Short mmCIF file of C-alpha atoms in Angstrom, two decimals:
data_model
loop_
_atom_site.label_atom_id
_atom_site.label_comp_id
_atom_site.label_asym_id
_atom_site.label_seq_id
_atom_site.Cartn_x
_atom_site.Cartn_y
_atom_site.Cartn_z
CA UNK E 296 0.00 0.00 0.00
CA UNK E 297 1.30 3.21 -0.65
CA UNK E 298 2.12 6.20 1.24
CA UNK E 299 -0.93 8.83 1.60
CA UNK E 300 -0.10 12.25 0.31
CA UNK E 301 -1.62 15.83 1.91
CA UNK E 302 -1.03 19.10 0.68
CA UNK E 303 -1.29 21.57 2.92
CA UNK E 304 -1.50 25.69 1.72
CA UNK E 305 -1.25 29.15 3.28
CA UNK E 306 0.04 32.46 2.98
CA UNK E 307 3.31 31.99 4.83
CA UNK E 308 4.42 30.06 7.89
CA UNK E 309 1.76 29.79 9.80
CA UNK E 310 0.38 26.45 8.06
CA UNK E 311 3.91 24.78 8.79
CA UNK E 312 1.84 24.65 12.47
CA UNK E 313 -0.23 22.63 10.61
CA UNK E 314 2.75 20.72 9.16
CA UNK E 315 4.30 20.01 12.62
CA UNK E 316 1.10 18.61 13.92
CA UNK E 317 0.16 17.04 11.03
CA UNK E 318 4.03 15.17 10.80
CA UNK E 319 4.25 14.23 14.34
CA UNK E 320 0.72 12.79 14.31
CA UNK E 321 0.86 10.52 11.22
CA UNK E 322 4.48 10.32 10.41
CA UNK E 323 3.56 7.86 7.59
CA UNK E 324 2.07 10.74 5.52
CA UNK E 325 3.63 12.34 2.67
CA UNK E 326 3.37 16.06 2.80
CA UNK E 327 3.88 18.83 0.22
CA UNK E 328 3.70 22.24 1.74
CA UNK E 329 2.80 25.28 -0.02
CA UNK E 330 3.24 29.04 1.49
CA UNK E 331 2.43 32.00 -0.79
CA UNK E 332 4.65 34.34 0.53
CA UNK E 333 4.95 36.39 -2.30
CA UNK E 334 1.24 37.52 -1.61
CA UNK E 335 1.22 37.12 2.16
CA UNK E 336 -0.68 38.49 3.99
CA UNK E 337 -3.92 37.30 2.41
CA UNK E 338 -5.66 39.15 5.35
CA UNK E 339 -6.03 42.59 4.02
CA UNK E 340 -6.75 40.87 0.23
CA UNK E 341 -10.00 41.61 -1.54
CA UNK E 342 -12.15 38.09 -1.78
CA UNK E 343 -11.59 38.32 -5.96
CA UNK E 344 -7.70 38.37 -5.38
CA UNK E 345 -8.22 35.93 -2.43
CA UNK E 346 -10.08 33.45 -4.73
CA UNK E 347 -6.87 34.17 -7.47
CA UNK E 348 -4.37 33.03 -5.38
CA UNK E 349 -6.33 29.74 -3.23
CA UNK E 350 -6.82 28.82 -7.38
CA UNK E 351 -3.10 29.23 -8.30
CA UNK E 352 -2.12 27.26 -4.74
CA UNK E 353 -4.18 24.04 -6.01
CA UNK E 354 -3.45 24.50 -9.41
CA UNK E 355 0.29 23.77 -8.00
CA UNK E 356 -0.25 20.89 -5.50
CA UNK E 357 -2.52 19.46 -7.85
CA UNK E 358 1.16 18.72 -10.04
CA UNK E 359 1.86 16.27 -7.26
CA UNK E 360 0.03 13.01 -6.19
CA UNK E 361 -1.61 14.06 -3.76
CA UNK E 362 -5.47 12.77 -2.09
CA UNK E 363 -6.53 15.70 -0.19
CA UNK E 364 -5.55 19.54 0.52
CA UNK E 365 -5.36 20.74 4.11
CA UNK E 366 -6.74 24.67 3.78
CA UNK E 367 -4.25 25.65 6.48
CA UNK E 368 -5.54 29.19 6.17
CA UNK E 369 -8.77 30.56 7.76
CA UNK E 370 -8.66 33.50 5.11
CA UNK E 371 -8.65 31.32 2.28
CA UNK E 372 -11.70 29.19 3.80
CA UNK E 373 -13.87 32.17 5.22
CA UNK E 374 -13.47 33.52 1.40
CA UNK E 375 -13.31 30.62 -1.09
CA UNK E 376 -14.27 27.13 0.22
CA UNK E 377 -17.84 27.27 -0.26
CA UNK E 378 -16.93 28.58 -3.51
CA UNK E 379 -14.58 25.62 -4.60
CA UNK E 380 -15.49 22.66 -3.23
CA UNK E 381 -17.66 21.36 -5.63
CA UNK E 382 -15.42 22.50 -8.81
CA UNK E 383 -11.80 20.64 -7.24
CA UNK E 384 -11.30 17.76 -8.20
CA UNK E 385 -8.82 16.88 -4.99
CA UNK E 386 -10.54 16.71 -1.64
CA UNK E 387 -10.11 19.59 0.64
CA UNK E 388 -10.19 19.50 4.10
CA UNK E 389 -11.56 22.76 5.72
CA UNK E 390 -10.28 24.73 8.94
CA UNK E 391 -12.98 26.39 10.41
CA UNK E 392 -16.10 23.97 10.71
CA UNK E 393 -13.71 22.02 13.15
CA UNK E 394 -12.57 24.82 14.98
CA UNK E 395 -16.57 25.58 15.41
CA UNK E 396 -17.09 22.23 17.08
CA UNK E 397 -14.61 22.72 19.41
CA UNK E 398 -15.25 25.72 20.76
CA UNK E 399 -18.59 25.30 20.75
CA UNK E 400 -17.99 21.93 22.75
CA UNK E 401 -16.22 23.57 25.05
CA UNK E 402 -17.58 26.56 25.95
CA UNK E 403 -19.13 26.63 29.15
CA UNK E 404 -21.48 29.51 28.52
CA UNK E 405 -21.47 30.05 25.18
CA UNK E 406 -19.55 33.17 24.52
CA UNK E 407 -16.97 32.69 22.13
CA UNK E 408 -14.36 35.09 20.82
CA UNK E 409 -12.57 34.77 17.42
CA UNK E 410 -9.20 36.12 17.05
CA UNK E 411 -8.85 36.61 13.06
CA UNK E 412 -7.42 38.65 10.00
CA UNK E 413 -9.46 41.12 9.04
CA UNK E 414 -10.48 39.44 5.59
CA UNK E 415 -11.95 36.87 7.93
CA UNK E 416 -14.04 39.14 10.54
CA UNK E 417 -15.24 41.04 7.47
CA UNK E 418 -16.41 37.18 6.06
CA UNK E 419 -18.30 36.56 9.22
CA UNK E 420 -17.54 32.89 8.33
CA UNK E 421 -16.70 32.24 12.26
CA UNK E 422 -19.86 33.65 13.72
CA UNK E 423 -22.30 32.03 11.08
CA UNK E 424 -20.96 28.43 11.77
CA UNK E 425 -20.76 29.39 15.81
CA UNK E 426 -24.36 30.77 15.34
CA UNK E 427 -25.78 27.70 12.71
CA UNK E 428 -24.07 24.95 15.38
CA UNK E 429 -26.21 26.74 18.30
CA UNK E 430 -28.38 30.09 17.97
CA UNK E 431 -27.65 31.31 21.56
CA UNK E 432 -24.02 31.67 20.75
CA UNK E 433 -22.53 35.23 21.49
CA UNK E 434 -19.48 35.80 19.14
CA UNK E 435 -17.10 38.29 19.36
CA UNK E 436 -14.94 38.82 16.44
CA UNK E 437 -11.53 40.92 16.83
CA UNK E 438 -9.28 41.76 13.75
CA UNK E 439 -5.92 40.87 14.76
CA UNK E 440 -4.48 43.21 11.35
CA UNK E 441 -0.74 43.21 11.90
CA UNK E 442 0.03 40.24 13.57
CA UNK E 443 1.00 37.87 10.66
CA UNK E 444 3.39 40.45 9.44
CA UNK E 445 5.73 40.56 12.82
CA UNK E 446 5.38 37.41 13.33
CA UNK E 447 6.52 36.48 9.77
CA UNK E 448 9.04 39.08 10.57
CA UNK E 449 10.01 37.69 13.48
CA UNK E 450 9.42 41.09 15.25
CA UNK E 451 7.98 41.10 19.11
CA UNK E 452 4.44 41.45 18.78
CA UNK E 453 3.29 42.15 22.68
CA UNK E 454 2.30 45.63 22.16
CA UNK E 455 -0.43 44.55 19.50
CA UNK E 456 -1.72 41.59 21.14
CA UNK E 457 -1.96 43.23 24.34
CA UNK E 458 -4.09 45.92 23.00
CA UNK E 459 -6.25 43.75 20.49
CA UNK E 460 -6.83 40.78 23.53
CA UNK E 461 -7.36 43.67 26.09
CA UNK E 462 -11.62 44.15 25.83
CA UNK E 463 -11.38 40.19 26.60
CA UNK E 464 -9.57 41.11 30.12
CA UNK E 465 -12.59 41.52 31.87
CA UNK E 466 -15.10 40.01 30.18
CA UNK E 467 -17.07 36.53 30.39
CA UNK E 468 -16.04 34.91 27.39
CA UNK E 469 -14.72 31.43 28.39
CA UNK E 470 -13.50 30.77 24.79
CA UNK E 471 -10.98 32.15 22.42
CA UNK E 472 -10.17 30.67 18.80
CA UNK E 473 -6.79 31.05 17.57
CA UNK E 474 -8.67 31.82 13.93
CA UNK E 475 -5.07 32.06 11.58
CA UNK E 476 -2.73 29.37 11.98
CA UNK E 477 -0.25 31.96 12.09
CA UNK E 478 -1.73 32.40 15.67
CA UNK E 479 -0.91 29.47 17.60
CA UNK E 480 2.95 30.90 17.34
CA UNK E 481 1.83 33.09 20.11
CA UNK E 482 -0.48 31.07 22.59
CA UNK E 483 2.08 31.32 25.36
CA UNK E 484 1.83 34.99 25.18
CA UNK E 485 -2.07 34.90 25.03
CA UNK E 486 -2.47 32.45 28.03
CA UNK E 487 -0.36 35.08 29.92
CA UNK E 488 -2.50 38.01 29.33
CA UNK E 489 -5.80 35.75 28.82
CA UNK E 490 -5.02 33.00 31.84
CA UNK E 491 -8.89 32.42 32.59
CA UNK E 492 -9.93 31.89 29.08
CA UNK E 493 -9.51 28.48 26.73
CA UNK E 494 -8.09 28.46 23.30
CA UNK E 495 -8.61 26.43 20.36
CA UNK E 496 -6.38 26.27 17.83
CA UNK E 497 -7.45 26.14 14.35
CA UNK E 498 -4.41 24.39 13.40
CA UNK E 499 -4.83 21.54 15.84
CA UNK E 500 -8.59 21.08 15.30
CA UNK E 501 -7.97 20.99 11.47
CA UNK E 502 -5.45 18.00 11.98
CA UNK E 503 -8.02 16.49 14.77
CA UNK E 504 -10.11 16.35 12.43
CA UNK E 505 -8.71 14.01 9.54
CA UNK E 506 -9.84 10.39 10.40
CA UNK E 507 -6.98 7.90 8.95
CA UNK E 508 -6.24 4.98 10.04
CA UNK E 509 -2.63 4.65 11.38
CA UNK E 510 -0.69 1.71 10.41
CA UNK E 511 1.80 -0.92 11.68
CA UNK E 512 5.34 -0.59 10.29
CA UNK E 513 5.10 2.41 9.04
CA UNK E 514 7.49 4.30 6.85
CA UNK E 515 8.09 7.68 7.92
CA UNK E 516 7.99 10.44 4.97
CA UNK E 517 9.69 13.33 4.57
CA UNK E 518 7.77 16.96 4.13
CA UNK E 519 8.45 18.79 0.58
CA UNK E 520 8.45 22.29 1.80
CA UNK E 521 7.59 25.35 -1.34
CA UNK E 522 7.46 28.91 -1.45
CA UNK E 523 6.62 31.65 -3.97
CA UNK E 524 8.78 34.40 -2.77
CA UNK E 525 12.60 34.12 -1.40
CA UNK E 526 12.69 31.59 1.14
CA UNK E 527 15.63 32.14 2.71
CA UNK E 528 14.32 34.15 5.26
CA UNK E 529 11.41 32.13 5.08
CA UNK E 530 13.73 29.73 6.09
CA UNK E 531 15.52 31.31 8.44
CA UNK E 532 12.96 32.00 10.48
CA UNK E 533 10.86 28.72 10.06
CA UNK E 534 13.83 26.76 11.24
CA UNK E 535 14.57 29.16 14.72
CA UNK E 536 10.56 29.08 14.91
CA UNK E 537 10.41 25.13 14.88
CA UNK E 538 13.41 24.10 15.92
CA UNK E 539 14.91 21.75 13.18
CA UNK E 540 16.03 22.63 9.18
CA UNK E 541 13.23 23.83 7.15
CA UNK E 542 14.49 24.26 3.62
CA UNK E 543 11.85 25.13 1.07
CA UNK E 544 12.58 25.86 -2.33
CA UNK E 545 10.59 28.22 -5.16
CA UNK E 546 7.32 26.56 -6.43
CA UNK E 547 7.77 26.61 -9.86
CA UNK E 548 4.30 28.11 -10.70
CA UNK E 549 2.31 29.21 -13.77
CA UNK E 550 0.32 32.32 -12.30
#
């Protein structure tokens, strides 16, 4: 039998947190990794150029063998998947409808907040799953615009977090998603200023929610890591991120 193969795309390094989880949980899959850095961030995109670039991504993994696509980027699903789904010929595996059942399974009192790009806020996408899984649902959506860029950069973020995560300091929400997979880079910082509240990670719940069957003497496959802009700051920073050699290379792409 062989190997299964996953893409997995986003704008930049946040869906390699998909990648690590992904890896470490079913070592036995073959991976290809796509990050369109050369249009990151798709958070402050229009949905048209959004819907350009998700095209281009499968239109690249689709060169390899691959059974499914991992949409390791809540912008590209709160804009496109609805759109695509029906039209792809390669199984995709959306973020947000398992982040939704998390949190909403969860939450103890049924406020939820959603920390997101602002292409995702403005898609409501989080807060009409929340509010189809349970009417009663009180979402609050904040537009974390600047985030992906430092942390892409590698820059220290606190200032920004602290101010976007400060209107949850005193408030009842019980639940916070971690809507970008860029995000989960900084849930030690967000439990520090956020202690009392739970966070899902879209990253993790996308992986939770694949259902293969692991196997007995497995072989373990390596991860195929591509980029559309320079990675060798891509790389750079991946590699200090995650501790161990990323190394992608250009995707050689018709756009």
């Amino acid at each position: 039998m062989s190997n299964l193969c996953l893409g997995v795309m986003d704008s930049g390094m946040g869906g390699l947190t998909v990648v690590d989880l992904l890896h470490k949980k079913y070592p036995e899959i073959k991976i290809v990794f796509l990050g369109d850095n050369a249009n990151m961030p798709y958070g402050d995109k229009t949905k048209q150029q959004i819907m350009g670039f998700v095209k281009n991504n499968i239109s690249f993994l689709s060169t390899f063998s691959i059974d499914g696509i991992l949409i390791a980027c809540n912008t590209m699903d709160s804009n496109c998947y609805q759109s695509i789904k029906d039209n792809c010929d390669i199984k995709l595996y959306p973020i947000i409808q398992p982040t939704c059942q998390k949190a909403f399974q969860i939450s103890k009192n049924k406020k939820i907040a959603v920390l997101a790009t602002a292409a995702t806020v403005k898609s409501n996408a989080y807060k009409n799953s929340l509010e189809r899984l349970d009417r009663q649902i009180e979402v609050k959506q904040i537009n974390g615009t600047g985030l992906v860029e430092l942390i892409e950069q590698n820059k220290n973020c606190q200032n920004l977090l602290e101010k976007y995560l400060s209107p949850l300091k005193n408030s009842d929400y019980d639940t916070l998603i971690l809507g970008c997979t860029h995000y989960p880079l900084l849930s030690d910082k967000i439990k520090a200023i956020l202690p009392n509240i739970q966070l899902v990670s879209s990253s993790e719940e996308l992986v939770n929610s694949l259902h293969i069957t692991k196997r007995d003497n497995i072989t373990v496959c390596d991860v195929d890591y591509y980029v559309t802009a320079n990675p060798l700051p891509f790389n750079d920073i991946a590699s200090n991120i995650f501790g161990y050699p990323i190394n992608a290379i250009i995707a050689n792409r018709k756009e």
